[in-house]
Amino acid sequence: MLCSRKMTAVQYVQALFGHYDAGGFECLNSFISLNRTQVLADAAAVDAKYAKGETITPLCGLPLAVKDTIDVQGYRTTAATPGLAQAFPDFSAPLIDSYLSQNGIILGKMNLAELSSTVTSINPNGPACYSYNDIGCSTPLNAYNQTRISGGSSAGSAASVAARFAPWALCEDTGGSCRAPAIANGIFGLRPTLGCYNYSDALVLATFTRDTVGKVAASSGCIFAVKGSDYQTSRAAASFTERLDLQVCVTGSSLLAHRHAMAKHLHPYVTYAGE
């Protein structure tokens, strides 16, 4: 459709936004960051390349939703925690660079379980929105029943695809974080072989021997639209603890309260030092 020019990239993005608004899908809390002006500008840039006779294949302006643990330059990487509210990366993850180089565009950053910590994605900081959220806040909900959860931890990624306002999305999987939300929302989810995708400039939950970037899509064909990146880099993935500690150094703020809140959510019957 996009490559055949039956619809321009701008028209497709406008159709996605129109569907999002008409369906009242803001209530799903799927987005953490959505910059409509930037998305439309990126789509227009792809259309301008085509107008000049330049190639826009293979992706032809196809938008990609990105779990908010994967760095995209210009967007915060918050991992849905207040402790990373102003964590702006210096670089995009190599997989994002690869996607953009193939004439794809970024749709937005997607909500998740705080710090990718649960399979329910029930956010302990809800229901109030965080100050850094452009749209999404609180618990990301199921695309088909807003009284139900969307699975976890890549809940916003899966719900956005299931509700059809994102054609596909990147997720991250340690022990089911791509697959469980896909099941909950009736779509396809893939956890690829470890090392298939370059995981530099992303946040990992616990271990570099288990975490991997994965994909969710409405069809099996979309799952394999983009292959793994062989882009080599000296930049490395960071654990949540490392990124949070860096924020303390930069801002001088204390994250003890945030860590206690997260721990209390996971283990409500435990008393922590300082309480």
XYZ file of C-alpha atoms in Angstrom:
275
model
C 0.000 0.000 0.000
C 2.690 2.510 1.009
C 5.278 1.333 -1.487
C 2.707 1.121 -4.281
C 1.759 4.731 -3.390
C -1.922 3.905 -3.088
C -1.518 5.972 0.070
C 1.248 8.371 1.003
C 3.107 8.083 4.287
C 1.401 11.254 5.548
C -2.030 9.942 4.601
C -1.330 6.683 6.407
C -0.198 8.432 9.583
C -3.243 10.709 9.442
C -5.444 7.629 9.105
C -3.817 6.044 12.164
C -4.318 9.204 14.214
C -7.900 9.493 13.002
C -8.588 5.913 14.048
C -6.947 6.527 17.414
C -9.066 9.608 18.077
C -12.335 8.230 16.720
C -11.984 5.034 18.724
C -11.296 6.858 21.965
C -8.160 4.778 22.391
C -6.450 7.300 24.630
C -8.137 5.407 27.464
C -5.883 2.417 26.769
C -2.883 4.335 28.164
C -0.745 2.759 25.451
C 1.503 5.738 24.735
C 4.012 7.305 27.051
C 5.220 9.734 24.382
C 3.482 10.683 21.149
C 4.631 13.695 19.160
C 2.137 13.964 16.321
C 3.873 16.925 14.718
C 7.175 15.057 14.551
C 5.571 11.859 13.218
C 3.827 13.788 10.448
C 7.052 15.635 9.623
C 8.937 12.344 9.376
C 6.233 10.915 7.130
C 6.358 14.036 4.958
C 10.132 13.629 4.628
C 9.632 10.122 3.212
C 7.027 11.420 0.762
C 9.412 14.218 -0.264
C 12.135 11.666 -1.031
C 9.735 9.813 -3.315
C 8.745 13.057 -5.031
C 12.430 13.688 -5.809
C 12.742 10.260 -7.401
C 14.704 8.774 -4.504
C 14.039 5.266 -3.277
C 11.867 4.874 -0.197
C 11.864 1.076 -0.085
C 11.682 -1.253 1.693
C 9.569 0.383 4.421
C 8.180 3.384 2.517
C 7.275 5.332 5.679
C 5.841 2.462 7.734
C 5.420 3.649 11.361
C 6.876 1.663 14.239
C 5.749 1.859 17.874
C 8.658 1.373 20.303
C 8.573 0.060 23.863
C 9.858 2.752 26.188
C 12.922 0.759 27.204
C 14.545 1.190 23.786
C 16.409 4.413 23.078
C 15.114 6.731 20.360
C 16.972 10.023 20.075
C 14.627 12.925 20.739
C 12.393 10.867 23.016
C 12.802 10.110 26.695
C 13.483 6.513 27.698
C 11.482 6.328 30.903
C 10.758 2.612 31.384
C 7.473 3.941 32.863
C 9.126 5.042 36.091
C 9.295 8.569 37.549
C 12.985 8.006 38.291
C 13.755 8.215 34.562
C 11.334 11.032 33.798
C 13.978 13.151 32.077
C 16.280 10.461 30.696
C 16.998 11.660 27.153
C 19.405 9.341 25.306
C 22.308 10.708 23.285
C 21.822 8.091 20.579
C 19.128 5.880 19.134
C 19.496 2.140 19.565
C 21.198 0.522 16.535
C 17.987 -1.317 15.684
C 16.196 2.044 15.489
C 18.984 3.449 13.293
C 18.581 0.420 11.033
C 14.816 0.914 10.819
C 15.099 4.602 9.994
C 17.764 3.907 7.364
C 15.237 1.691 5.605
C 12.798 4.621 5.376
C 10.660 3.692 8.339
C 9.409 6.238 10.871
C 8.844 6.176 14.639
C 5.236 6.421 15.813
C 5.920 6.901 19.535
C 7.133 5.348 22.789
C 4.860 2.792 24.400
C 3.754 2.185 27.973
C 4.782 -0.863 29.982
C 5.013 -2.368 33.417
C 7.232 -0.081 35.468
C 10.828 -1.176 34.847
C 9.468 -4.179 32.885
C 8.862 -5.795 36.241
C 5.557 -7.677 35.960
C 3.397 -9.668 33.545
C 0.332 -7.656 34.584
C 1.659 -4.145 33.879
C -0.387 -2.818 36.776
C 1.476 0.386 37.481
C 1.985 1.141 41.184
C 2.185 4.863 40.460
C -1.335 5.105 38.952
C -3.894 6.405 38.499
C -2.321 9.869 38.252
C -0.361 10.738 35.127
C 3.357 11.405 35.471
C 4.531 14.880 34.605
C 6.703 13.503 31.787
C 3.844 11.702 30.042
C 2.644 13.346 26.855
C -0.390 11.065 26.703
C -0.132 7.727 28.434
C -0.214 7.162 32.152
C -1.059 4.547 34.737
C -1.813 0.962 33.721
C -1.944 0.123 29.995
C -5.258 -1.614 29.313
C -6.465 -4.407 27.047
C -7.465 -3.367 23.537
C -10.689 -5.396 23.607
C -11.839 -4.922 27.181
C -10.714 -1.920 29.206
C -11.637 -3.689 32.449
C -8.862 -6.205 31.741
C -5.088 -5.984 31.723
C -2.981 -6.068 28.574
C -0.387 -8.515 29.877
C 3.188 -7.542 30.449
C 5.531 -6.180 30.361
C 5.213 -4.833 26.795
C 1.553 -4.005 27.343
C 1.299 -0.715 25.465
C 3.097 -2.149 22.441
C 0.652 -5.050 22.159
C -2.504 -3.014 22.833
C -1.583 -0.421 20.214
C -1.234 -3.100 17.552
C -4.393 -4.925 18.628
C -6.383 -1.667 18.494
C -4.956 -1.062 15.011
C -3.458 2.369 15.612
C 0.051 0.939 15.214
C 0.875 -1.515 12.410
C 3.510 -3.195 14.555
C 5.717 -2.544 17.551
C 9.018 -3.369 19.173
C 8.871 -5.039 22.576
C 11.448 -6.593 24.889
C 11.345 -10.094 26.300
C 13.063 -11.690 29.274
C 10.537 -14.330 30.263
C 7.465 -13.614 28.158
C 7.228 -9.828 27.917
C 6.507 -9.895 24.185
C 4.556 -13.141 24.080
C 2.235 -12.672 27.057
C 0.822 -9.303 25.907
C 0.410 -10.698 22.395
C -1.680 -13.554 23.774
C -3.727 -11.200 25.950
C -4.525 -8.978 22.957
C -4.980 -11.637 20.292
C -2.022 -10.734 18.080
C 1.329 -12.239 17.083
C 4.404 -11.940 19.285
C 7.973 -13.064 18.664
C 10.901 -13.540 20.987
C 13.801 -14.083 18.585
C 16.971 -16.019 19.256
C 19.204 -14.166 21.700
C 21.626 -12.025 19.703
C 19.424 -11.791 16.616
C 18.877 -8.102 17.329
C 21.502 -5.686 18.524
C 20.380 -4.688 22.023
C 22.727 -1.749 22.473
C 21.155 1.420 23.890
C 18.277 -0.329 25.566
C 17.368 -1.105 29.155
C 17.359 -4.698 30.320
C 15.431 -6.130 33.222
C 17.905 -8.476 34.834
C 20.436 -10.169 32.606
C 22.221 -9.825 29.288
C 21.857 -13.587 28.752
C 18.046 -13.546 28.729
C 16.800 -10.157 27.490
C 16.197 -9.528 23.822
C 14.278 -7.119 21.626
C 11.224 -8.744 20.049
C 8.234 -7.771 17.929
C 4.453 -7.793 18.075
C 2.244 -7.428 15.011
C -1.260 -8.105 13.761
C -0.008 -10.708 11.273
C 2.865 -13.146 11.008
C 4.047 -11.384 7.835
C 4.597 -8.097 9.661
C 6.595 -9.913 12.338
C 9.377 -10.594 9.848
C 9.253 -7.218 8.065
C 12.598 -6.116 9.521
C 15.519 -8.442 10.031
C 18.066 -8.301 12.811
C 20.631 -5.532 12.841
C 24.287 -6.421 12.269
C 25.310 -2.876 13.170
C 28.261 -3.136 15.524
C 28.760 -0.643 18.303
C 30.789 -0.185 21.437
C 27.733 1.210 23.196
C 26.079 -1.272 25.506
C 22.708 -2.004 26.987
C 22.222 -0.810 30.552
C 20.499 -2.370 33.492
C 17.690 -0.361 35.065
C 19.813 0.080 38.179
C 22.689 1.560 36.173
C 20.426 4.015 34.337
C 18.646 5.038 37.544
C 21.948 5.573 39.340
C 23.098 7.750 36.441
C 20.007 9.911 36.877
C 20.903 10.412 40.521
C 24.351 11.630 39.500
C 22.950 13.993 36.875
C 20.007 15.429 38.808
C 21.231 15.057 42.379
C 17.797 13.673 43.285
C 17.066 10.646 45.435
C 15.434 7.602 43.893
C 15.098 5.762 47.186
C 11.377 6.508 47.390
C 10.823 5.270 43.846
C 12.703 2.054 44.519
C 10.788 1.470 47.731
C 7.502 2.091 45.941
C 8.417 -0.459 43.285
C 9.580 -2.985 45.861
C 6.410 -2.476 47.883
C 4.326 -3.118 44.804
C 6.079 -6.432 44.201
C 6.390 -7.449 47.857
C 3.736 -5.588 49.869
C 4.342 -7.479 53.102
C 8.038 -6.659 53.418
C 9.336 -3.760 55.515
C 12.283 -1.915 53.991
C 15.160 -0.090 55.620
C 14.364 3.512 56.368
C 10.637 2.956 56.828
